[in-house]
XYZ file of C-alpha atoms in Angstrom:
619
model
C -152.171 -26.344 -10.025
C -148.381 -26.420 -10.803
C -145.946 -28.803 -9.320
C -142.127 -27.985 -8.241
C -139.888 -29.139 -10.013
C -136.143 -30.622 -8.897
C -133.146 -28.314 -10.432
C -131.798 -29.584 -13.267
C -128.167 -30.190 -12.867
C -127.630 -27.576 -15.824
C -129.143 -25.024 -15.026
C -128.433 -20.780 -15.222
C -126.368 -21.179 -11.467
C -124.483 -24.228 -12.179
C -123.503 -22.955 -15.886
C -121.985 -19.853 -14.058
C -119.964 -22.081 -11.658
C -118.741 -23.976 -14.378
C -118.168 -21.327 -16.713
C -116.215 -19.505 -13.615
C -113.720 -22.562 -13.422
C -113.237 -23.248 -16.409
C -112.276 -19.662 -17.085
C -110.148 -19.844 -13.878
C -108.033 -23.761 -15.456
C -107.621 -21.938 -18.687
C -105.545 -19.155 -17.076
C -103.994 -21.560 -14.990
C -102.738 -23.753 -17.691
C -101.215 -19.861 -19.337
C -99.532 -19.420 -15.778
C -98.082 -22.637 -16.422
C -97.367 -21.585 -19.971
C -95.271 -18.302 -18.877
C -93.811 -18.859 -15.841
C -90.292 -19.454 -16.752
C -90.681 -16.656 -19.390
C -90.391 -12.874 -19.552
C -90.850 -11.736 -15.789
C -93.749 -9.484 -17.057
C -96.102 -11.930 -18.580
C -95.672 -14.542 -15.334
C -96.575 -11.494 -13.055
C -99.578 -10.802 -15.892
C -100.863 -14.274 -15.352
C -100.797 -14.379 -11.597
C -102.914 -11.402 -11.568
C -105.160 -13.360 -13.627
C -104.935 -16.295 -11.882
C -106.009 -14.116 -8.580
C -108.667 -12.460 -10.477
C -110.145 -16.005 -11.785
C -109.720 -17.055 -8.416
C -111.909 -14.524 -7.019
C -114.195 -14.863 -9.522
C -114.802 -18.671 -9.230
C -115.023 -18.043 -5.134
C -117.374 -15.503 -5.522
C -119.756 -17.301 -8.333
C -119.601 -20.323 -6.442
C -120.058 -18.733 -2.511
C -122.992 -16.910 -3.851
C -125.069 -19.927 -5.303
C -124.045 -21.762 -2.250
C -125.399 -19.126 0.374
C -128.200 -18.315 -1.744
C -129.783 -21.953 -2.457
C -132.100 -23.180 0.858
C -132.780 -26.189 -0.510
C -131.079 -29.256 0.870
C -128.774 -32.422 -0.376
C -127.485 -31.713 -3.816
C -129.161 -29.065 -3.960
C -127.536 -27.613 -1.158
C -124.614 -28.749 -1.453
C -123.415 -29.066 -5.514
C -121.808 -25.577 -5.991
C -119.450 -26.566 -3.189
C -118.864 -29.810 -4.522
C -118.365 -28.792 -8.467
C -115.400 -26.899 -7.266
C -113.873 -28.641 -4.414
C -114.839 -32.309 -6.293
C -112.984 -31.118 -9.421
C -110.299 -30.496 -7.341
C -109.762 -33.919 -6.231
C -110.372 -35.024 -9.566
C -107.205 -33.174 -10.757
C -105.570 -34.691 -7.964
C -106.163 -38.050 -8.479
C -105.129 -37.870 -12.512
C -102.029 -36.078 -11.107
C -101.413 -38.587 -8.857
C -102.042 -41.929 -10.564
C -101.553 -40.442 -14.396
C -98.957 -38.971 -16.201
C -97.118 -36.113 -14.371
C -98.593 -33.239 -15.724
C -97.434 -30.004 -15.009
C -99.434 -28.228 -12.540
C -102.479 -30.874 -12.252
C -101.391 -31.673 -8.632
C -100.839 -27.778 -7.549
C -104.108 -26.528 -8.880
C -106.057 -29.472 -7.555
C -104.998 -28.972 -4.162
C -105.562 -25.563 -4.738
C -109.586 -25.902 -5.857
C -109.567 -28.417 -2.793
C -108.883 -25.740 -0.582
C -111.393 -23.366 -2.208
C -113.909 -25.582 -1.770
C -113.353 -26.462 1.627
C -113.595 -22.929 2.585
C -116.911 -22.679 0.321
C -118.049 -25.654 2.575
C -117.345 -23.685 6.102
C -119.171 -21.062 4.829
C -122.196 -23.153 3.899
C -121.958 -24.120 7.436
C -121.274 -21.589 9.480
C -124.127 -19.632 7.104
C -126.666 -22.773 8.379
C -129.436 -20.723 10.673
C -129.292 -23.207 13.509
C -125.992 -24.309 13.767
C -124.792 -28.064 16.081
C -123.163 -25.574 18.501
C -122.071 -29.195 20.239
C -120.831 -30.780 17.065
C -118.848 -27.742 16.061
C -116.967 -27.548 19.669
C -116.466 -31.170 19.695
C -114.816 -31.045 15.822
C -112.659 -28.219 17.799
C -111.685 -30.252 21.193
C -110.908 -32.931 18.943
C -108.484 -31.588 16.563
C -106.622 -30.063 19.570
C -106.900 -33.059 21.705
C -105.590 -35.571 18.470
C -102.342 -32.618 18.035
C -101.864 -33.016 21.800
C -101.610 -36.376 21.810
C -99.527 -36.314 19.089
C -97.051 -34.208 20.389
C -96.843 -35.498 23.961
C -96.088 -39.212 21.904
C -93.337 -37.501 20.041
C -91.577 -36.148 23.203
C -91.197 -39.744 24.421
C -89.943 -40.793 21.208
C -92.689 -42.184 18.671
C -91.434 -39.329 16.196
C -93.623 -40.784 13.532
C -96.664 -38.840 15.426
C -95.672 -36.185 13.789
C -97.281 -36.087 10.640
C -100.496 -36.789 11.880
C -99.992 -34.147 14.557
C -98.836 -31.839 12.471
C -102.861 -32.714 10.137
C -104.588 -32.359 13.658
C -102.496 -28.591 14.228
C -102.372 -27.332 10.489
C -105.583 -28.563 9.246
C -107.946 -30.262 11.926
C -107.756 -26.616 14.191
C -108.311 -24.285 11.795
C -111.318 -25.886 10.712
C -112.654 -26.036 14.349
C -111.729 -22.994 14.917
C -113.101 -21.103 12.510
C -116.859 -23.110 12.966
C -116.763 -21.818 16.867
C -115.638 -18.393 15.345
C -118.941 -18.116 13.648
C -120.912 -19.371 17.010
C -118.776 -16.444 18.798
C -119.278 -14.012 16.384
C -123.316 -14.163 16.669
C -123.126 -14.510 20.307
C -121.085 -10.959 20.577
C -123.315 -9.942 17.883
C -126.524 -9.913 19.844
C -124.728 -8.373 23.231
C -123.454 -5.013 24.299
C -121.736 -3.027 21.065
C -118.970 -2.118 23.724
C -118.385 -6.036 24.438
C -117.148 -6.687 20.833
C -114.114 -3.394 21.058
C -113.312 -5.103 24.539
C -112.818 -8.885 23.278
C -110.167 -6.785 21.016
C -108.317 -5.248 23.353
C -108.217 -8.139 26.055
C -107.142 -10.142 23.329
C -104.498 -7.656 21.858
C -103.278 -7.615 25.458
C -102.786 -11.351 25.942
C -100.986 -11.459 22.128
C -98.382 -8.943 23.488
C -97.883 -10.418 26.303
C -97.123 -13.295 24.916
C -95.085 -12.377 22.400
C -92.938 -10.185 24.853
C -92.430 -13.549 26.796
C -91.248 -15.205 23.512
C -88.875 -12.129 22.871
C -87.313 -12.130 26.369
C -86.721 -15.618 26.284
C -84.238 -15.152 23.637
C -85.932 -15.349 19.951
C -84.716 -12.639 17.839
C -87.405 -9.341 16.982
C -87.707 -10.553 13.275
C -88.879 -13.889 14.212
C -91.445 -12.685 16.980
C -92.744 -9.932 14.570
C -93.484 -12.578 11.539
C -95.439 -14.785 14.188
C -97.363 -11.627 15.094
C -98.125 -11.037 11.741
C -99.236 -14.778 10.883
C -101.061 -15.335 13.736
C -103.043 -12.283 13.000
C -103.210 -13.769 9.597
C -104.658 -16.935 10.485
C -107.014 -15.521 13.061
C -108.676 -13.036 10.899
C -109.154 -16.175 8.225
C -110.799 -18.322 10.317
C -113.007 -15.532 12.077
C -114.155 -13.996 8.887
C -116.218 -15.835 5.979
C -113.544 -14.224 3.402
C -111.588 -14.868 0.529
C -108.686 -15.442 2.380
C -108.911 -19.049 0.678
C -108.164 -17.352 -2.584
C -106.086 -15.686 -1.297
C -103.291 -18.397 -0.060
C -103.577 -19.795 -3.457
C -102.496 -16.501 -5.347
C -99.808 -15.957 -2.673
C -98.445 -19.266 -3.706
C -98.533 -18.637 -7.129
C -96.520 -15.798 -6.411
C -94.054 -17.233 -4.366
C -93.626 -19.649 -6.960
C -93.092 -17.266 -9.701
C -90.654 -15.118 -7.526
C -89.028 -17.420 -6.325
C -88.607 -19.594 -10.042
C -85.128 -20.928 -10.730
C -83.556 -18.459 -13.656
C -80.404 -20.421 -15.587
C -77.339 -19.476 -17.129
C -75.964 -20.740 -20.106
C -72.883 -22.367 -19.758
C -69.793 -19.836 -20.728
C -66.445 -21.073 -22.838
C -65.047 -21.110 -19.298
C -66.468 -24.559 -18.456
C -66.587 -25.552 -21.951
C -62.670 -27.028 -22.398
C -62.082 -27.533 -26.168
C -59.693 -30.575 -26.702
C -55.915 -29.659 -25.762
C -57.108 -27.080 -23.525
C -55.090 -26.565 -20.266
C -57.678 -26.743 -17.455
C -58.048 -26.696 -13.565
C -60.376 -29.600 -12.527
C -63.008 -29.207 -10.174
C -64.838 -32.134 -8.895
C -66.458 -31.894 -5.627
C -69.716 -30.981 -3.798
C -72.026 -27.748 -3.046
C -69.395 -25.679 -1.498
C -67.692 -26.021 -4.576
C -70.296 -26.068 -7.303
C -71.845 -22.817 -5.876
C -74.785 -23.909 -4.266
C -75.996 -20.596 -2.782
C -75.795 -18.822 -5.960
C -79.198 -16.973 -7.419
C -78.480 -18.516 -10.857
C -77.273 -21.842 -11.672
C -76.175 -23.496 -14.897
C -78.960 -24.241 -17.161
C -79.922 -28.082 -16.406
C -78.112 -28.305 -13.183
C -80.962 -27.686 -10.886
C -83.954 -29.866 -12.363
C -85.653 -31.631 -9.471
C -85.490 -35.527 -9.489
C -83.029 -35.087 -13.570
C -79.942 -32.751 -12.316
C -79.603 -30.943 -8.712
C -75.646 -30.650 -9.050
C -76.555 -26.676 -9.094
C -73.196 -25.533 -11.106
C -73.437 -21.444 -10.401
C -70.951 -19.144 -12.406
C -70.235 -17.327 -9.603
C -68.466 -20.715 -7.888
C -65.025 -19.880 -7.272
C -63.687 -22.526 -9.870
C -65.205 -20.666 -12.299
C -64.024 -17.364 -11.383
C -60.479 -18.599 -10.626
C -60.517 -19.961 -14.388
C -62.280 -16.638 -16.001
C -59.949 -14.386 -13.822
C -56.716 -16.007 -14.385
C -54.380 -15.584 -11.430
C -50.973 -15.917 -12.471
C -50.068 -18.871 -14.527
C -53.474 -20.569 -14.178
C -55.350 -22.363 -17.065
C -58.762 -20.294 -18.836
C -60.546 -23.408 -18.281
C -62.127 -25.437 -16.010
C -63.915 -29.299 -16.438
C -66.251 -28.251 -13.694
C -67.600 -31.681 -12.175
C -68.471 -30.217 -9.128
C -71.623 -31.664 -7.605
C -74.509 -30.836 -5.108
C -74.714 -33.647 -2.088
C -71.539 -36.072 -3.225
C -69.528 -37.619 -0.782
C -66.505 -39.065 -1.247
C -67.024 -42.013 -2.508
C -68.879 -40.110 -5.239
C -66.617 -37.207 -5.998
C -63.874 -39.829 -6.259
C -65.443 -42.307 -7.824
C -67.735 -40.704 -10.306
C -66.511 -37.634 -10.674
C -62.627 -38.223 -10.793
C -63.654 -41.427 -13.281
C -65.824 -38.641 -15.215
C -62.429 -36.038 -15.497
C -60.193 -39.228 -16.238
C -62.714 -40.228 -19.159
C -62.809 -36.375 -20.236
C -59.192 -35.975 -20.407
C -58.799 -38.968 -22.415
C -61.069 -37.842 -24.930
C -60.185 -34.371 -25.152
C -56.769 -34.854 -24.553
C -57.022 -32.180 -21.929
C -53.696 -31.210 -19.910
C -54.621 -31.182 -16.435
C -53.012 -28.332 -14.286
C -54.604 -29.169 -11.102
C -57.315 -31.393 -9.451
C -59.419 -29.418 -6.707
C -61.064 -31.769 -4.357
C -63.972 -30.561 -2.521
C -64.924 -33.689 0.028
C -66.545 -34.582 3.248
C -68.582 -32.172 4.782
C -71.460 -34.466 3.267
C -69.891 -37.200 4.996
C -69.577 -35.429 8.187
C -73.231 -35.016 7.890
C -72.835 -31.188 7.793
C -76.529 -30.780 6.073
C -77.979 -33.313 8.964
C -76.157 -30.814 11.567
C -78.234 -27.833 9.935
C -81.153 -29.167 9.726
C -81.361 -30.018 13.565
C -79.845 -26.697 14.909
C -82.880 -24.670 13.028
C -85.001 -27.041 15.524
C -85.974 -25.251 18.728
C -83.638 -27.512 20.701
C -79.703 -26.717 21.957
C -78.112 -28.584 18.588
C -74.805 -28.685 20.754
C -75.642 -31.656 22.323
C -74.831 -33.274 19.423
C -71.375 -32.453 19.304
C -69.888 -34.839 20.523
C -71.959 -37.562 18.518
C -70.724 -35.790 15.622
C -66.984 -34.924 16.698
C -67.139 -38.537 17.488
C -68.156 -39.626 13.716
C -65.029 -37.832 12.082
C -63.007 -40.780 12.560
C -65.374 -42.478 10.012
C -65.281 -39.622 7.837
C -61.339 -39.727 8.195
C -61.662 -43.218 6.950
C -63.605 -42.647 4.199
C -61.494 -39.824 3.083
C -58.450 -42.217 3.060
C -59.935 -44.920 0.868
C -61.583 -42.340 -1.741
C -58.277 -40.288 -1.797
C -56.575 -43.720 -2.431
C -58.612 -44.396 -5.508
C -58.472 -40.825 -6.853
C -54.895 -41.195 -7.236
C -55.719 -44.968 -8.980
C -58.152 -43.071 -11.387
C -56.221 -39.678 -11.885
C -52.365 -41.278 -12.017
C -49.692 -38.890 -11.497
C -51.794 -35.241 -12.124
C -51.531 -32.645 -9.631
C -53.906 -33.003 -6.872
C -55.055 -30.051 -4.102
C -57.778 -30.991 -1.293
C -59.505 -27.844 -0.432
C -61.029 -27.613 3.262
C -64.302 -25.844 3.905
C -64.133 -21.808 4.858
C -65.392 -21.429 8.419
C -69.115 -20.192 7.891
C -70.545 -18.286 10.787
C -68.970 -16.657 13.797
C -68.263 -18.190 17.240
C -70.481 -16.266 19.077
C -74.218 -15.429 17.872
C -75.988 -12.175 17.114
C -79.407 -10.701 15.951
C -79.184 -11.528 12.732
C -78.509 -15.554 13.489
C -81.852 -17.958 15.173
C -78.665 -19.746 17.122
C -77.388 -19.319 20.210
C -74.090 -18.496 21.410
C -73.720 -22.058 22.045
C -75.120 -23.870 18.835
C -72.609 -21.459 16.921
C -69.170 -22.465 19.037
C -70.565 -26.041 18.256
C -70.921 -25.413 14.239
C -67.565 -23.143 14.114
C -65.355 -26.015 16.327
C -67.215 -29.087 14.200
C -66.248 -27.185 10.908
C -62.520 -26.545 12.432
C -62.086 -30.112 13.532
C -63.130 -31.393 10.053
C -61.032 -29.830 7.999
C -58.405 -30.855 10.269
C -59.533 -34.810 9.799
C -59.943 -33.240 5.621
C -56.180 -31.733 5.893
C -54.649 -35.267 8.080
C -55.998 -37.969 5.089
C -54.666 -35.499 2.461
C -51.466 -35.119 3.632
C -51.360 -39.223 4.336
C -52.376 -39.755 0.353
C -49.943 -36.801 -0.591
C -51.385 -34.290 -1.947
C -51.818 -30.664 -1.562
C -54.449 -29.089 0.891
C -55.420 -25.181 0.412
C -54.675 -23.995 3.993
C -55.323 -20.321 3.092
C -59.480 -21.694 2.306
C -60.393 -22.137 6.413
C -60.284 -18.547 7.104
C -61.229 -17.100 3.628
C -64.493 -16.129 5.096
C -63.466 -14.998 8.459
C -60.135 -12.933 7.059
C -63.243 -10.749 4.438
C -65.421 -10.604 7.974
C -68.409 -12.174 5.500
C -68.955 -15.069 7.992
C -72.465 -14.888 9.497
C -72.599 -12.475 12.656
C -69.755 -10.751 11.495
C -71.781 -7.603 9.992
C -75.235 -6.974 8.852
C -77.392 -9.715 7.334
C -77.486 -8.368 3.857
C -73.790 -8.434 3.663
C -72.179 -11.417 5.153
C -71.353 -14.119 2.190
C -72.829 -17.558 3.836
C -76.837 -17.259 3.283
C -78.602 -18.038 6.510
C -82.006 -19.016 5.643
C -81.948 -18.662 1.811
C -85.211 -19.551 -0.385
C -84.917 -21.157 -3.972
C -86.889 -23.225 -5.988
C -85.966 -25.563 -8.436
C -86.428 -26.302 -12.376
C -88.870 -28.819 -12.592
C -93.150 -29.332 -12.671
C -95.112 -26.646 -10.679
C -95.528 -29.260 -8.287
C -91.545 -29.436 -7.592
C -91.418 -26.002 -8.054
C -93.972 -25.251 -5.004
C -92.879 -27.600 -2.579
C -91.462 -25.656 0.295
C -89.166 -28.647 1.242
C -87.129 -27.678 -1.921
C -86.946 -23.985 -1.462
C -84.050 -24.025 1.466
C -81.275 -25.830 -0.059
C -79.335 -22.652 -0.435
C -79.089 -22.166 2.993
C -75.542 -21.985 5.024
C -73.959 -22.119 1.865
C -71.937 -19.430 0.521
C -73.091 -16.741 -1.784
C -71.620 -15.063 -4.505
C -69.649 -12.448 -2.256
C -68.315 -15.414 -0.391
C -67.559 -17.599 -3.610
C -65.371 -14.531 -4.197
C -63.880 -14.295 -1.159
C -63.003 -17.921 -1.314
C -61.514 -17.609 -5.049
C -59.475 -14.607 -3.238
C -57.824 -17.621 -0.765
C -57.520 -20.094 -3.846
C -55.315 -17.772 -5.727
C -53.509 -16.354 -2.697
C -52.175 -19.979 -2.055
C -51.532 -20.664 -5.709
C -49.299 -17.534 -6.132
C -47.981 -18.547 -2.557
C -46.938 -22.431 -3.297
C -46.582 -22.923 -7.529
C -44.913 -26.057 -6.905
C -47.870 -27.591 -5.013
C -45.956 -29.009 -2.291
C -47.995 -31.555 0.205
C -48.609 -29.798 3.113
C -47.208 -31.598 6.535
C -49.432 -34.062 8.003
C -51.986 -32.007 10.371
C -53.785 -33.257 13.928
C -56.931 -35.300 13.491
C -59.692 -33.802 16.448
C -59.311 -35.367 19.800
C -62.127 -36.606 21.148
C -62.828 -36.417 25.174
C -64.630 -40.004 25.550
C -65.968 -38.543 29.091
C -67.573 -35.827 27.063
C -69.577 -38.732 24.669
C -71.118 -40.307 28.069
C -74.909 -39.714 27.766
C -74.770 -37.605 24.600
C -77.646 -38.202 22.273
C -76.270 -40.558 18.965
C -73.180 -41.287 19.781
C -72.181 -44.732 18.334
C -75.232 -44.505 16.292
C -75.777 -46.741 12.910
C -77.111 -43.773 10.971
C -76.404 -40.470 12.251
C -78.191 -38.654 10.120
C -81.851 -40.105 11.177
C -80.616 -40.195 14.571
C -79.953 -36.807 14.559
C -83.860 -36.179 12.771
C -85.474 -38.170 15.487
C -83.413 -36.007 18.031
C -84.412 -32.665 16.811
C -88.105 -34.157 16.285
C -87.981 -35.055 19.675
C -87.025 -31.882 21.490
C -88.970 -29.916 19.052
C -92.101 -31.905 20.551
C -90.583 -31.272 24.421
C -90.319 -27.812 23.261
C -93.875 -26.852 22.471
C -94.923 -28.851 25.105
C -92.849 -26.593 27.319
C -94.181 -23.241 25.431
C -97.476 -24.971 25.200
C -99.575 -21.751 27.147
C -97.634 -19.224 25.308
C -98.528 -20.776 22.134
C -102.607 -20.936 23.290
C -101.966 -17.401 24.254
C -100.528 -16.309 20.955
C -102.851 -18.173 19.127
C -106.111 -17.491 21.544
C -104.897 -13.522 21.623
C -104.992 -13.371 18.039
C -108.063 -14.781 17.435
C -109.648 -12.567 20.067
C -108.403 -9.748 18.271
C -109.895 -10.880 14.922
C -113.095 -11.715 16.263
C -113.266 -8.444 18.062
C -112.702 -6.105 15.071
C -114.521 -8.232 12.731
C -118.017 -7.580 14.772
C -117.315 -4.552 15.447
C -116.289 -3.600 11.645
C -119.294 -5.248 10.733
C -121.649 -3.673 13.226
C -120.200 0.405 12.578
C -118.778 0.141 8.960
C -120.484 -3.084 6.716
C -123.880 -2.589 8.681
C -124.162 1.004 9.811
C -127.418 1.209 12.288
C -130.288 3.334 10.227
């Protein structure tokens, strides 16, 4: 009489889902290894990293779905990947930073999760109950969320955003798998028609969404990822692996390559120079390259880009200008910084170097103005207009500021030439295709930017110096301003994505990918070193400019506008856009069902019957 025995914890299944990941770490740590290398090798180990993916999934999903026993048993496959996940995760997170740890943690996580589902949904007798209830309850929790957020409790919105991005998907795809056996065992026809009523209702939707104003681009990526989404959470796929080879792409595309710095910024001692010190508009933020060591996340994110029209106005030489520049220019100063720090940087440079100082461009204020703030809230789904006068409001702050850091520049710099250089007009009045804003939201961004470099131009000709009138309309004069031509071809980036140098971890964080965006490119660095040198050659003698008209402000207009006479601006302006963000899906709330509902009725529809005609073809 023999006895069963319990699986030993080593044995021939569990060695192959061990062997699998640690196949699929080792080519993760050569990803690591290669990434900022030759473009060929990274693209060589993301391939492996996909196929290591796949393999692990695979090894791992088949021991899971093949084991009946229950407990450990059941259950260890599943938990050798997703626990060693969280493992990585945890030594990421209270250890050392190691590069990568964190990224490829969450990303064995998220395999394993999706190795649980299926485990689940492959469970005989599924708790049809328990599965609709984890369903209603991630929806009701994002609900909730959302409808707290509209009245103002904007901190809802991370855990809403968990309930929507996480908590659904996971209900979802459980009641797919209840749906998909229940069309399974009914009429072949039904399955084809779930597909088309669905397909219907996802059209109609998104013809709703398209009337109401959102450009075709944006409706036809929310096609494709809701069709995306639905199809992963109908089928029991690798679509898990998937996401985690996309983002090792993305990560690889979109890696930070650096320049070495040229002789042009490199002033040798006695060198004649033009100064630069300033923020992104004048570094270059919205180049594709940067200065090596000028974009490291958390070290150096001043993002110096040869193509920033300092540069170029030093290595092109108009007339009588100096081969070099002491380029100081920084990413995110204000004034107090760029006059502070930067102009006691140059002062300390030229002392040591003995450098003769042609000029001083100053780049200041936008920053201050909360420009960035402003950006962030008109990509919200919300009219950002209705901050203008909040914001219009705020520019006699900025004025002040500008007066006391233009005072102490001239303390720090003594008697050197000085030149304040306003901000070139970025995007068109009016909107087009090509722009998410409305007609609106772009009079608002095109007045704001007019009226600051008027406040920019009034406290530089108070402190004396210089102001480059011919910069305003340097993008508007080329036609490169966005909406005035095609997408491609305008010089201010729109919606521009670029990593930074730093740990995968930095490197993959989507919050760090935009900061190109509304900034000028290299066509529009051009254009602007076009409008430096054209006032150069136009006024050698650097004469002050006459003292120009600070923006009026209509205090009727303020009454009832959202943040005006706020303490911090900037967060006020976040909660805002939080705020009508949540209004707005409440508002859109069936359309978004419908897109999302459509979808999934599509997926689940050609899934059964794909598996019924083509996967299981009737004998």
């Amino acid at each position: 009489m023999t006895t069963a025995t319990r699986p030993s914890v080593v044995d021939r299944p569990t060695a192959r889902v061990v062997v699998a990941l640690v196949a699929f770490l080792a080519v993760a740590g050569l990803f690591l290894a290669v990434r900022r290398g030759p473009l060929l090798l990274g693209v060589i180990a993301a391939f492996l990293v996909g196929t290591f993916a796949v393999r692990l999934h695979r090894a791992a999903r088949r021991e899971a779905l093949a084991h009946d026993g229950t407990g450990w048993e059941r259950w260890r496959f599943v938990a050798i990947v997703g626990g060693s996940g969280v493992a990585l995760v945890l030594v990421w997170w209270l250890g050392p930073d190691v590069d990568g740890l964190g990224f490829f943690g969450l990303a064995l996580v998220y395999v394993g999760v999706g190795l649980g589902l299926d485990r689940l949904r492959a469970a005989p007798d599924p708790p049809e109950q328990t599965w609709l209830l984890v369903l209603g309850a991630a929806v009701g929790v994002a609900v909730v969320c959302v409808v707290g957020a509209a009245l103002g409790a904007v901190w809802l919105v991370v855990p809403g955003a968990v309930a929507a991005v996480v908590g659904v998907p996971l209900g979802l795809s459980l009641v797919s798998e209840l749906a998909t056996r229940e069309l399974e065992g009914r009429e072949p026809r039904l399955a084809p028609a779930v597909a088309v009523v669905g397909a219907v209702v996802l059209i109609g939707a998104l013809v709703i969404v398209w009337l109401a104003g959102v450009g075709a681009v944006v409706v036809a990526a929310l096609a494709v990822v809701a069709l995306a989404v639905g199809a992963g959470v109908v089928t029991r796929s690798t679509l898990d692996v998937v996401v985690v080879v996309v983002g090792a792409a993305l990560v690889l595309t979109l890696t930070q390559r650096s320049a070495p710095e040229p002789a042009v910024v490199q002033p040798a001692p006695g060198d004649r120079v033009v100064a630069a010190i300033g923020d992104s508009y004048m570094s270059g933020e919205g180049a594709e390259v940067f200065f090596a060591g000028t974009n490291r996340a958390g070290v150096d994110e001043c993002r110096r880009a040869p193509t920033a029209y300092p540069v170029l106005f030093a290595r092109l030489r108009a007339a009588g200008a100096p081969d070099r520049v002491a380029f100081l220019a920084c990413s995110g100063a204000v004034a107090s910084d760029v006059l502070e720090d930067q102009a006691t940087g140059l002062a300390g440079w030229v002392a040591d170097d003995d450098l003769d100082v042609a000029l001083v461009l100053v780049s200041a204020g936008g920053n201050d103005a909360g420009f960035g703030a402003i950006g962030r809230a008109c990509l919200a789904p919300a009219d950002c207009s209705r901050l203008e006068a909040a914001y219009l409001d705020h520019l006699a702050a900025v004025g002040a500021e500008l007066d006391r850091a233009y005072r102490r520049a001239r303390e720090i710099l003594g008697d050197v030439a000085i030149a304040v250089v306003p901000y070139p007009v970025p995007l068109a009045p009016a909107s087009c295709p090509g722009s998410t804003l409305g007609d609106a939201e772009h009079r608002f961004l095109h007045d704001f930017t007019v009226a600051l470099n008027d406040t920019i131009a009034a406290s530089a000709a108070t402190a004396g110096f210089a102001v480059v009138d011919t910069m305003p309309t340097a993008l508007a004069d080329t036609e490169l301003r966005i909406c005035d031509g095609e997408p491609a071809a305008v010089g201010v980036n729109f919606l521009a994505a670029n990593t930074v140098v730093g740990t995968l971890e930095q490197s993959a964080n989507p919050l760090a990918w935009w900061h190109n965006s509304l900034h000028p490119n290299a066509r529009g660095h051009e254009a602007m070193h076009d409008a430096l040198v054209a006032w150069w050659e136009s006024d050698p003698d650097l004469r002050p400019d006459p003292v120009a008209a600070a923006a009026d402000i209509d205090a009727g207009a303020t009454a009832g506008a959202p943040c005006v006479g706020a303490d911090d601006l900037a967060r006020c302006a976040s909660d805002w856009a939080v705020r009508e963000t949540a209004r707005f899906l409440l508002r859109v709330g069936v359309l978004v069902v419908a897109v999302v509902g459509g979808a999934w009725a599509v997926a689940l529809g050609v899934a059964v019957t794909w598996r019924r005609w083509l996967v299981e073809p009737a004998p």
